[in-house]
Tab-separated table of C-alpha atoms and ligand atoms in Angstrom:
chain	number	residue	atom	x	y	z
D	1	MET	CA	31.320	-8.480	-7.805
D	2	SER	CA	31.195	-6.164	-4.839
D	3	LYS	CA	28.531	-3.475	-4.751
D	4	ASN	CA	29.594	0.125	-4.563
D	5	ILE	CA	27.958	2.355	-1.963
D	6	LEU	CA	28.385	6.097	-2.223
D	7	VAL	CA	28.237	7.770	1.179
D	8	LEU	CA	27.073	11.387	1.193
D	9	PRO	CA	27.031	12.770	4.752
D	10	GLY	CA	26.135	16.351	3.758
D	11	ASP	CA	25.508	19.043	6.335
D	12	GLY	CA	24.676	19.515	10.006
D	13	ILE	CA	23.862	16.306	11.846
D	14	GLY	CA	24.289	14.480	8.516
D	15	GLN	CA	27.959	13.960	9.369
D	16	GLU	CA	27.266	12.443	12.780
D	17	ILE	CA	24.378	10.152	11.895
D	18	VAL	CA	25.942	8.847	8.684
D	19	ALA	CA	29.094	7.918	10.619
D	20	GLU	CA	26.959	5.572	12.749
D	21	ALA	CA	25.224	4.053	9.719
D	22	VAL	CA	28.614	3.467	8.102
D	23	LYS	CA	29.654	1.521	11.220
D	24	VAL	CA	26.628	-0.708	10.642
D	25	LEU	CA	27.562	-1.268	6.990
D	26	ALA	CA	31.169	-1.966	7.978
D	27	CYS	CA	30.008	-4.505	10.553
D	28	LEU	CA	27.879	-6.287	7.948
D	29	ARG	CA	30.863	-6.316	5.608
D	30	ASP	CA	33.413	-7.525	8.164
D	31	ASP	CA	31.304	-9.911	10.235
D	32	TYR	CA	28.673	-11.131	7.822
D	33	GLY	CA	30.411	-11.008	4.460
D	34	LEU	CA	28.358	-8.264	2.834
D	35	ASP	CA	30.268	-7.662	-0.383
D	36	ILE	CA	30.477	-3.871	-0.596
D	37	ASP	CA	32.956	-1.103	-0.959
D	38	MET	CA	32.241	2.435	0.139
D	39	ASP	CA	33.205	5.796	-1.334
D	40	GLU	CA	32.447	9.156	0.165
D	41	ALA	CA	31.601	12.400	-1.623
D	42	LEU	CA	30.477	15.951	-0.922
D	43	ILE	CA	26.939	17.243	-1.283
D	44	GLY	CA	25.013	20.253	-0.018
D	45	GLY	CA	26.500	23.199	1.826
D	46	VAL	CA	29.827	21.516	2.498
D	47	ALA	CA	30.117	20.825	-1.234
D	48	TYR	CA	29.338	24.461	-2.001
D	49	ASP	CA	32.045	25.569	0.414
D	50	ALA	CA	34.624	23.188	-1.035
D	51	ALA	CA	33.721	23.189	-4.727
D	52	GLY	CA	31.387	26.134	-5.331
D	53	HIS	CA	28.349	23.948	-6.095
D	54	PRO	CA	26.013	21.843	-3.909
D	55	LEU	CA	26.212	18.955	-6.402
D	56	PRO	CA	29.744	18.933	-7.819
D	57	GLU	CA	30.388	17.106	-11.080
D	58	ALA	CA	32.639	14.627	-9.253
D	59	THR	CA	29.833	13.702	-6.838
D	60	LEU	CA	27.305	13.293	-9.630
D	61	ASN	CA	29.661	11.018	-11.546
D	62	LEU	CA	30.306	8.823	-8.519
D	63	ALA	CA	26.555	8.716	-7.854
D	64	LYS	CA	25.852	7.569	-11.400
D	65	GLU	CA	28.309	4.725	-11.013
D	66	ALA	CA	27.248	3.649	-7.520
D	67	ASP	CA	24.864	0.759	-6.868
D	68	ALA	CA	23.280	2.656	-3.998
D	69	MET	CA	23.743	5.880	-2.057
D	70	LEU	CA	23.478	6.704	1.612
D	71	LEU	CA	22.735	10.344	2.318
D	72	GLY	CA	22.654	12.253	5.614
D	73	ALA	CA	21.024	15.645	5.221
D	74	VAL	CA	21.629	18.969	3.515
D	75	GLY	CA	21.140	22.616	4.375
D	76	GLY	CA	21.608	25.045	7.188
D	77	PRO	CA	21.347	28.732	8.079
D	78	LYS	CA	24.884	29.373	6.887
D	79	TRP	CA	23.812	28.830	3.279
D	80	GLU	CA	20.359	30.414	3.384
D	81	PRO	CA	21.579	33.757	2.007
D	82	LEU	CA	22.864	32.025	-1.158
D	83	ASP	CA	20.977	32.260	-4.426
D	84	ILE	CA	18.385	29.468	-4.581
D	85	SER	CA	20.175	27.923	-7.574
D	86	VAL	CA	23.205	26.984	-5.460
D	87	ARG	CA	21.595	26.353	-2.087
D	88	PRO	CA	22.347	22.970	-0.456
D	89	GLU	CA	18.804	21.725	-1.153
D	90	LYS	CA	19.528	22.053	-4.879
D	91	GLY	CA	22.225	19.432	-4.479
D	92	LEU	CA	19.732	16.920	-3.169
D	93	LEU	CA	17.028	17.856	-5.672
D	94	GLY	CA	19.593	17.708	-8.487
D	95	LEU	CA	20.681	14.228	-7.489
D	96	ARG	CA	17.090	12.989	-7.341
D	97	LYS	CA	16.358	14.464	-10.760
D	98	GLU	CA	19.615	13.528	-12.509
D	99	LEU	CA	19.357	9.929	-11.357
D	100	GLY	CA	15.626	9.642	-12.038
D	101	LEU	CA	14.842	8.664	-8.440
D	102	PHE	CA	11.122	9.200	-8.889
D	103	ALA	CA	9.751	6.833	-6.267
D	104	ASN	CA	10.195	7.924	-2.677
D	105	LEU	CA	9.143	5.352	-0.099
D	106	ARG	CA	8.620	6.713	3.384
D	107	PRO	CA	7.435	4.126	5.866
D	108	ALA	CA	5.942	5.380	9.127
D	109	ILE	CA	6.160	2.539	11.613
D	110	LEU	CA	5.599	2.844	15.318
D	111	TYR	CA	8.030	0.809	17.363
D	112	PRO	CA	5.976	-0.463	20.295
D	113	GLN	CA	8.802	0.569	22.633
D	114	LEU	CA	8.203	4.186	21.586
D	115	ALA	CA	4.436	4.396	22.028
D	116	ASP	CA	5.019	6.831	24.874
D	117	ALA	CA	7.207	9.082	22.755
D	118	SER	CA	4.357	9.961	20.394
D	119	THR	CA	2.363	13.081	21.156
D	120	LEU	CA	-0.756	11.093	20.275
D	121	ARG	CA	-2.480	8.674	22.622
D	122	PRO	CA	-0.973	5.162	22.480
D	123	GLU	CA	-4.266	3.590	21.322
D	124	VAL	CA	-4.346	5.933	18.309
D	125	VAL	CA	-0.860	4.995	17.135
D	126	SER	CA	-0.054	1.534	18.481
D	127	GLY	CA	0.559	-0.901	15.649
D	128	LEU	CA	0.858	1.910	13.134
D	129	ASP	CA	2.413	0.837	9.828
D	130	ILE	CA	1.906	3.201	6.898
D	131	MET	CA	3.874	3.448	3.676
D	132	ILE	CA	3.853	6.858	2.047
D	133	VAL	CA	4.825	6.748	-1.617
D	134	ARG	CA	5.847	10.222	-2.686
D	135	GLU	CA	6.467	11.229	-6.305
D	136	LEU	CA	9.954	12.738	-6.191
D	137	THR	CA	11.112	14.116	-9.525
D	138	GLY	CA	8.133	16.111	-10.754
D	139	GLY	CA	5.315	18.343	-9.637
D	140	ILE	CA	5.709	21.838	-8.291
D	141	TYR	CA	9.274	21.159	-7.138
D	142	PHE	CA	10.505	21.021	-10.718
D	143	GLY	CA	7.731	22.599	-12.847
D	144	GLN	CA	8.513	25.409	-15.268
D	145	PRO	CA	8.037	28.318	-15.423
D	146	ARG	CA	9.182	29.290	-11.977
D	147	GLY	CA	10.669	32.382	-10.450
D	148	VAL	CA	9.967	35.878	-9.233
D	149	ARG	CA	9.229	38.653	-11.710
D	150	VAL	CA	8.759	42.377	-11.279
D	151	LEU	CA	5.427	43.663	-12.560
D	152	GLU	CA	4.959	46.984	-14.343
D	153	SER	CA	3.649	48.416	-11.091
D	154	GLY	CA	6.990	47.577	-9.514
D	155	GLU	CA	5.425	44.911	-7.323
D	156	LYS	CA	7.084	41.498	-7.306
D	157	GLU	CA	5.205	38.341	-8.244
D	158	GLY	CA	6.419	34.869	-7.362
D	159	PHE	CA	5.286	31.790	-9.288
D	160	ASN	CA	5.794	28.035	-9.491
D	161	THR	CA	4.130	25.473	-11.693
D	162	LEU	CA	2.430	22.268	-10.652
D	163	VAL	CA	2.767	19.957	-13.619
D	164	TYR	CA	2.469	16.192	-14.089
D	165	ARG	CA	2.348	14.041	-17.181
D	166	GLU	CA	0.080	11.008	-17.222
D	167	SER	CA	3.133	8.765	-17.502
D	168	GLU	CA	4.639	10.230	-14.338
D	169	VAL	CA	1.456	9.609	-12.385
D	170	ASP	CA	1.043	6.171	-13.890
D	171	ARG	CA	4.473	4.944	-12.828
D	172	ILE	CA	4.294	6.230	-9.247
D	173	VAL	CA	0.799	4.836	-8.694
D	174	ARG	CA	2.046	1.489	-10.013
D	175	VAL	CA	4.859	1.537	-7.466
D	176	ALA	CA	2.285	2.137	-4.726
D	177	MET	CA	0.065	-0.668	-6.045
D	178	ASP	CA	2.958	-3.137	-6.203
D	179	ILE	CA	3.902	-2.303	-2.626
D	180	ALA	CA	0.278	-2.628	-1.491
D	181	MET	CA	0.118	-6.101	-3.033
D	182	LYS	CA	2.816	-7.159	-0.557
D	183	ARG	CA	1.014	-5.469	2.344
D	184	ASN	CA	-2.660	-5.006	3.158
D	185	LYS	CA	-3.754	-4.272	-0.413
D	186	ARG	CA	-5.106	-0.797	0.230
D	187	VAL	CA	-3.946	2.370	-1.540
D	188	CYS	CA	-5.155	5.875	-0.774
D	189	SER	CA	-4.276	8.367	-3.502
D	190	VAL	CA	-4.040	11.878	-2.101
D	191	ASP	CA	-4.803	14.876	-4.305
D	192	LYS	CA	-6.547	18.235	-4.404
D	193	ALA	CA	-8.809	17.318	-7.292
D	194	ASN	CA	-11.514	19.727	-6.138
D	195	VAL	CA	-9.298	22.721	-6.887
D	196	LEU	CA	-6.270	21.762	-8.998
D	197	GLU	CA	-6.784	20.446	-12.548
D	198	CYS	CA	-3.391	18.786	-12.469
D	199	THR	CA	-4.411	16.613	-9.560
D	200	GLU	CA	-7.836	15.995	-11.045
D	201	MET	CA	-5.916	14.329	-13.845
D	202	TRP	CA	-3.771	12.581	-11.222
D	203	ARG	CA	-6.950	11.019	-9.842
D	204	GLU	CA	-8.106	9.892	-13.294
D	205	VAL	CA	-4.786	8.180	-13.934
D	206	ALA	CA	-4.850	6.579	-10.484
D	207	VAL	CA	-8.269	5.111	-11.269
D	208	LYS	CA	-6.999	3.740	-14.596
D	209	VAL	CA	-3.936	2.141	-12.994
D	210	GLY	CA	-6.131	0.812	-10.199
D	211	ALA	CA	-8.110	-1.179	-12.765
D	212	ASP	CA	-4.972	-3.249	-13.384
D	213	TYR	CA	-4.907	-4.199	-9.694
D	214	PRO	CA	-8.357	-5.592	-8.967
D	215	GLU	CA	-7.192	-6.992	-5.630
D	216	VAL	CA	-6.160	-3.585	-4.340
D	217	GLU	CA	-8.772	-1.348	-2.766
D	218	LEU	CA	-8.098	2.122	-4.151
D	219	SER	CA	-9.488	5.196	-2.409
D	220	HIS	CA	-8.981	8.918	-2.956
D	221	MET	CA	-8.645	11.711	-0.447
D	222	TYR	CA	-8.127	15.458	-0.631
D	223	VAL	CA	-4.845	16.447	0.929
D	224	ASP	CA	-6.354	18.654	3.636
D	225	ASN	CA	-8.565	15.809	4.791
D	226	ALA	CA	-5.633	13.387	4.569
D	227	ALA	CA	-3.587	15.601	6.902
D	228	MET	CA	-6.463	15.634	9.358
D	229	GLN	CA	-7.097	11.885	9.084
D	230	LEU	CA	-3.404	11.183	9.674
D	231	VAL	CA	-3.596	12.679	13.148
D	232	ARG	CA	-7.207	11.651	13.830
D	233	ALA	CA	-7.138	7.964	12.878
D	234	PRO	CA	-3.839	7.095	11.187
D	235	LYS	CA	-4.332	3.343	11.301
D	236	GLN	CA	-6.968	3.578	8.557
D	237	PHE	CA	-4.092	3.915	6.045
D	238	ASP	CA	-1.998	1.199	4.463
D	239	VAL	CA	-0.251	2.754	1.447
D	240	MET	CA	-0.650	6.427	0.556
D	241	VAL	CA	0.491	7.745	-2.827
D	242	THR	CA	0.778	11.416	-3.617
D	243	THR	CA	2.559	14.292	-5.344
D	244	ASN	CA	6.010	15.566	-4.520
D	245	MET	CA	4.931	18.480	-2.335
D	246	PHE	CA	1.953	16.818	-0.646
D	247	GLY	CA	4.217	13.858	0.113
D	248	ASP	CA	6.839	16.129	1.611
D	249	ILE	CA	4.286	17.594	3.998
D	250	LEU	CA	2.329	14.434	4.838
D	251	SER	CA	5.461	12.400	5.530
D	252	ASP	CA	6.676	14.908	8.109
D	253	CYS	CA	3.242	14.777	9.674
D	254	ALA	CA	3.198	10.965	9.666
D	255	SER	CA	6.649	10.843	11.213
D	256	MET	CA	5.465	12.475	14.406
D	257	LEU	CA	2.855	9.754	14.864
D	258	THR	CA	5.791	7.448	15.463
D	259	GLY	CA	7.280	9.551	18.221
D	260	SER	CA	10.095	11.223	16.355
D	261	ILE	CA	11.113	12.242	12.902
D	262	GLY	CA	14.489	10.843	13.995
D	263	MET	CA	13.188	7.307	13.472
D	264	LEU	CA	12.035	7.376	9.858
D	265	PRO	CA	14.112	6.119	6.935
D	266	SER	CA	13.372	6.540	3.254
D	267	ALA	CA	14.276	5.089	-0.099
D	268	SER	CA	14.299	6.952	-3.403
D	269	LEU	CA	14.291	4.554	-6.306
D	270	ASP	CA	14.695	4.757	-10.055
D	271	GLU	CA	13.020	2.522	-12.640
D	272	HIS	CA	15.549	-0.246	-12.007
D	273	GLY	CA	15.625	-0.268	-8.232
D	274	LYS	CA	18.827	1.713	-7.884
D	275	GLY	CA	18.354	3.921	-4.916
D	276	MET	CA	19.365	6.654	-2.587
D	277	TYR	CA	18.641	6.068	1.083
D	278	GLU	CA	18.270	8.799	3.651
D	279	PRO	CA	16.512	9.701	6.865
D	280	ILE	CA	13.469	11.863	6.174
D	281	HIS	CA	14.576	14.503	8.653
D	282	GLY	CA	16.763	17.479	7.830
D	283	SER	CA	20.194	18.646	8.907
D	284	ALA	CA	18.944	19.968	12.293
D	285	PRO	CA	21.470	22.799	12.586
D	286	ASP	CA	20.181	23.551	16.093
D	287	ILE	CA	21.683	20.331	17.463
D	288	ALA	CA	24.478	19.713	14.937
D	289	GLY	CA	27.873	18.946	16.417
D	290	GLN	CA	26.473	18.148	19.862
D	291	GLY	CA	26.438	14.369	19.433
D	292	VAL	CA	22.790	14.069	20.415
D	293	ALA	CA	21.086	13.411	17.061
D	294	ASN	CA	19.218	10.144	16.618
D	295	PRO	CA	21.101	7.920	14.137
D	296	LEU	CA	18.323	5.316	13.912
D	297	ALA	CA	16.559	6.779	10.873
D	298	THR	CA	19.836	6.595	8.966
D	299	ILE	CA	20.601	3.105	10.249
D	300	LEU	CA	17.100	2.015	9.229
D	301	SER	CA	17.795	3.575	5.827
D	302	VAL	CA	20.670	1.099	5.540
D	303	ALA	CA	18.126	-1.669	6.143
D	304	MET	CA	16.009	-0.298	3.286
D	305	MET	CA	19.113	-0.183	1.078
D	306	LEU	CA	19.842	-3.832	1.832
D	307	ARG	CA	16.291	-4.769	0.949
D	308	TYR	CA	15.600	-2.638	-2.119
D	309	SER	CA	18.965	-2.179	-3.842
D	310	LEU	CA	21.258	-4.941	-2.585
D	311	ASP	CA	18.756	-7.799	-2.487
D	312	GLU	CA	19.878	-8.760	1.020
D	313	ASP	CA	16.603	-9.213	2.888
D	314	ASN	CA	18.250	-11.278	5.609
D	315	MET	CA	20.765	-8.579	6.383
D	316	ALA	CA	17.998	-5.958	6.371
D	317	GLU	CA	16.167	-7.991	8.988
D	318	ARG	CA	19.357	-8.280	11.011
D	319	VAL	CA	19.683	-4.500	11.110
D	320	GLU	CA	16.040	-4.031	12.039
D	321	ARG	CA	16.346	-6.628	14.785
D	322	ALA	CA	19.434	-4.884	16.138
D	323	VAL	CA	17.564	-1.566	16.269
D	324	ASN	CA	14.679	-3.260	18.053
D	325	LYS	CA	17.017	-4.841	20.556
D	326	THR	CA	18.679	-1.503	21.270
D	327	LEU	CA	15.276	0.041	21.940
D	328	ASP	CA	14.384	-2.942	24.131
D	329	GLN	CA	17.509	-2.224	26.156
D	330	GLY	CA	15.974	1.150	26.927
D	331	LEU	CA	18.520	3.294	25.101
D	332	ARG	CA	17.086	6.571	23.804
D	333	THR	CA	18.463	9.661	22.140
D	334	PRO	CA	16.865	12.837	23.534
D	335	ASP	CA	14.213	13.037	20.769
D	336	ILE	CA	12.689	9.702	21.835
D	337	TYR	CA	13.508	9.871	25.525
D	338	SER	CA	10.758	9.255	28.042
D	339	LYS	CA	10.861	8.668	31.786
D	340	GLY	CA	12.362	5.364	32.839
D	341	THR	CA	14.598	5.036	29.772
D	342	GLN	CA	18.298	5.769	29.416
D	343	LYS	CA	19.337	8.898	27.552
D	344	VAL	CA	22.322	8.365	25.251
D	345	GLY	CA	24.081	10.282	22.478
D	346	THR	CA	24.494	9.571	18.778
D	347	GLU	CA	27.663	7.512	19.081
D	348	ALA	CA	26.487	5.391	22.015
D	349	MET	CA	23.292	4.608	20.134
D	350	GLY	CA	25.216	3.615	16.996
D	351	ASP	CA	27.642	1.498	19.017
D	352	ALA	CA	24.758	-0.258	20.764
D	353	VAL	CA	23.174	-1.151	17.415
D	354	VAL	CA	26.493	-2.493	16.141
D	355	ALA	CA	26.940	-4.535	19.332
D	356	ALA	CA	23.428	-5.974	18.943
D	357	LEU	CA	24.175	-6.732	15.298
D	358	ARG	CA	27.359	-8.608	16.256
D	359	GLU	CA	25.437	-10.718	18.722
D	360	GLY	CA	23.216	-11.732	15.799
R	401	IPM	C1	12.716	16.042	2.266
R	401	IPM	C2	13.253	17.417	2.455
R	401	IPM	C3	13.652	17.971	1.088
R	401	IPM	C4	12.382	18.045	0.243
R	401	IPM	C5	14.393	19.314	1.102
R	401	IPM	C6	15.615	19.275	1.983
R	401	IPM	C7	14.745	19.762	-0.274
R	401	IPM	O1	12.329	18.213	3.106
R	401	IPM	O2	13.441	15.177	1.739
R	401	IPM	O3	11.569	15.802	2.656
R	401	IPM	O4	11.628	19.019	0.333
R	401	IPM	O5	12.132	17.116	-0.500
R	402	MG	MG1	10.634	17.177	3.840
């Protein structure tokens, strides 16, 4: 039976980059017999404009039925004045929560062809291959109570709650451990156990789970140190596992080690491996509509989808090889451009990947 992919372009450059990733999926379907059908739905600001909500009922229903989802990005200045409850970001957060996509895998891999695009010295980043495992449906992003209240004095007070249950920590650390078993068998759990009770408990649970994986070397690091170590000596890390907000911040940081946030894909998985796949970057309103955004993070997200949700490792490798070949040819979108390479736009980059894919 064919697998159903829900395509959710969203806002800003989301439209442009997803169009290129869809070309890749279509090529796999038409040339290599990938048995899929694709639907498209609205999410984010465009959904708010069309349906009055960033995650319309119709989109949520299609998402629940899909085998996997491909998302572009959400948000933009146009929707910033809206109440936080209907901002585009709520669409994305709602989808993650409603579908139980608790495990967010964010690989940071340096393509050797891009060593010059990193702001760090090549010897610091060459060979870099980190997997950040970010908890995605809990923590301060979703904790209650939250809000802004007016005190008796008339002053406003804003508050959010960092909250984790043992079971939530347990399951995300297990995901990290399982991934580490297929890699270099090292997990660094990142917390702020010296200050925050919630993450002190996180560390305790991580230690308990670690006992079930005697082959994995488990270490712990405070988040401030982890941020520093990521730019100082990033190759010390294999798998990092952390809370929703720390993971949000550290994965942006890790992305720049690889030259551009435009290169990094992600997978958000539920308990059964159903997933949503998206680039880790945002909607980049500053360059939206100009045809210059890098589609590779989204195309590489398709590779993750093939691997984690569609059980098509061979096809995933095909896509990754095609991306590599395109980089070998010297094609670069502006974000990864360096002297001696050829600057191209979003469409030309996508077309080049598809051409490389066709060649096999
Ligand atoms: C990300 C983004 C989102 C997040 C935003 C758009 C809600 O920054 O996926 O990293 O904070 O999780
Ligand atoms: Mg982020």
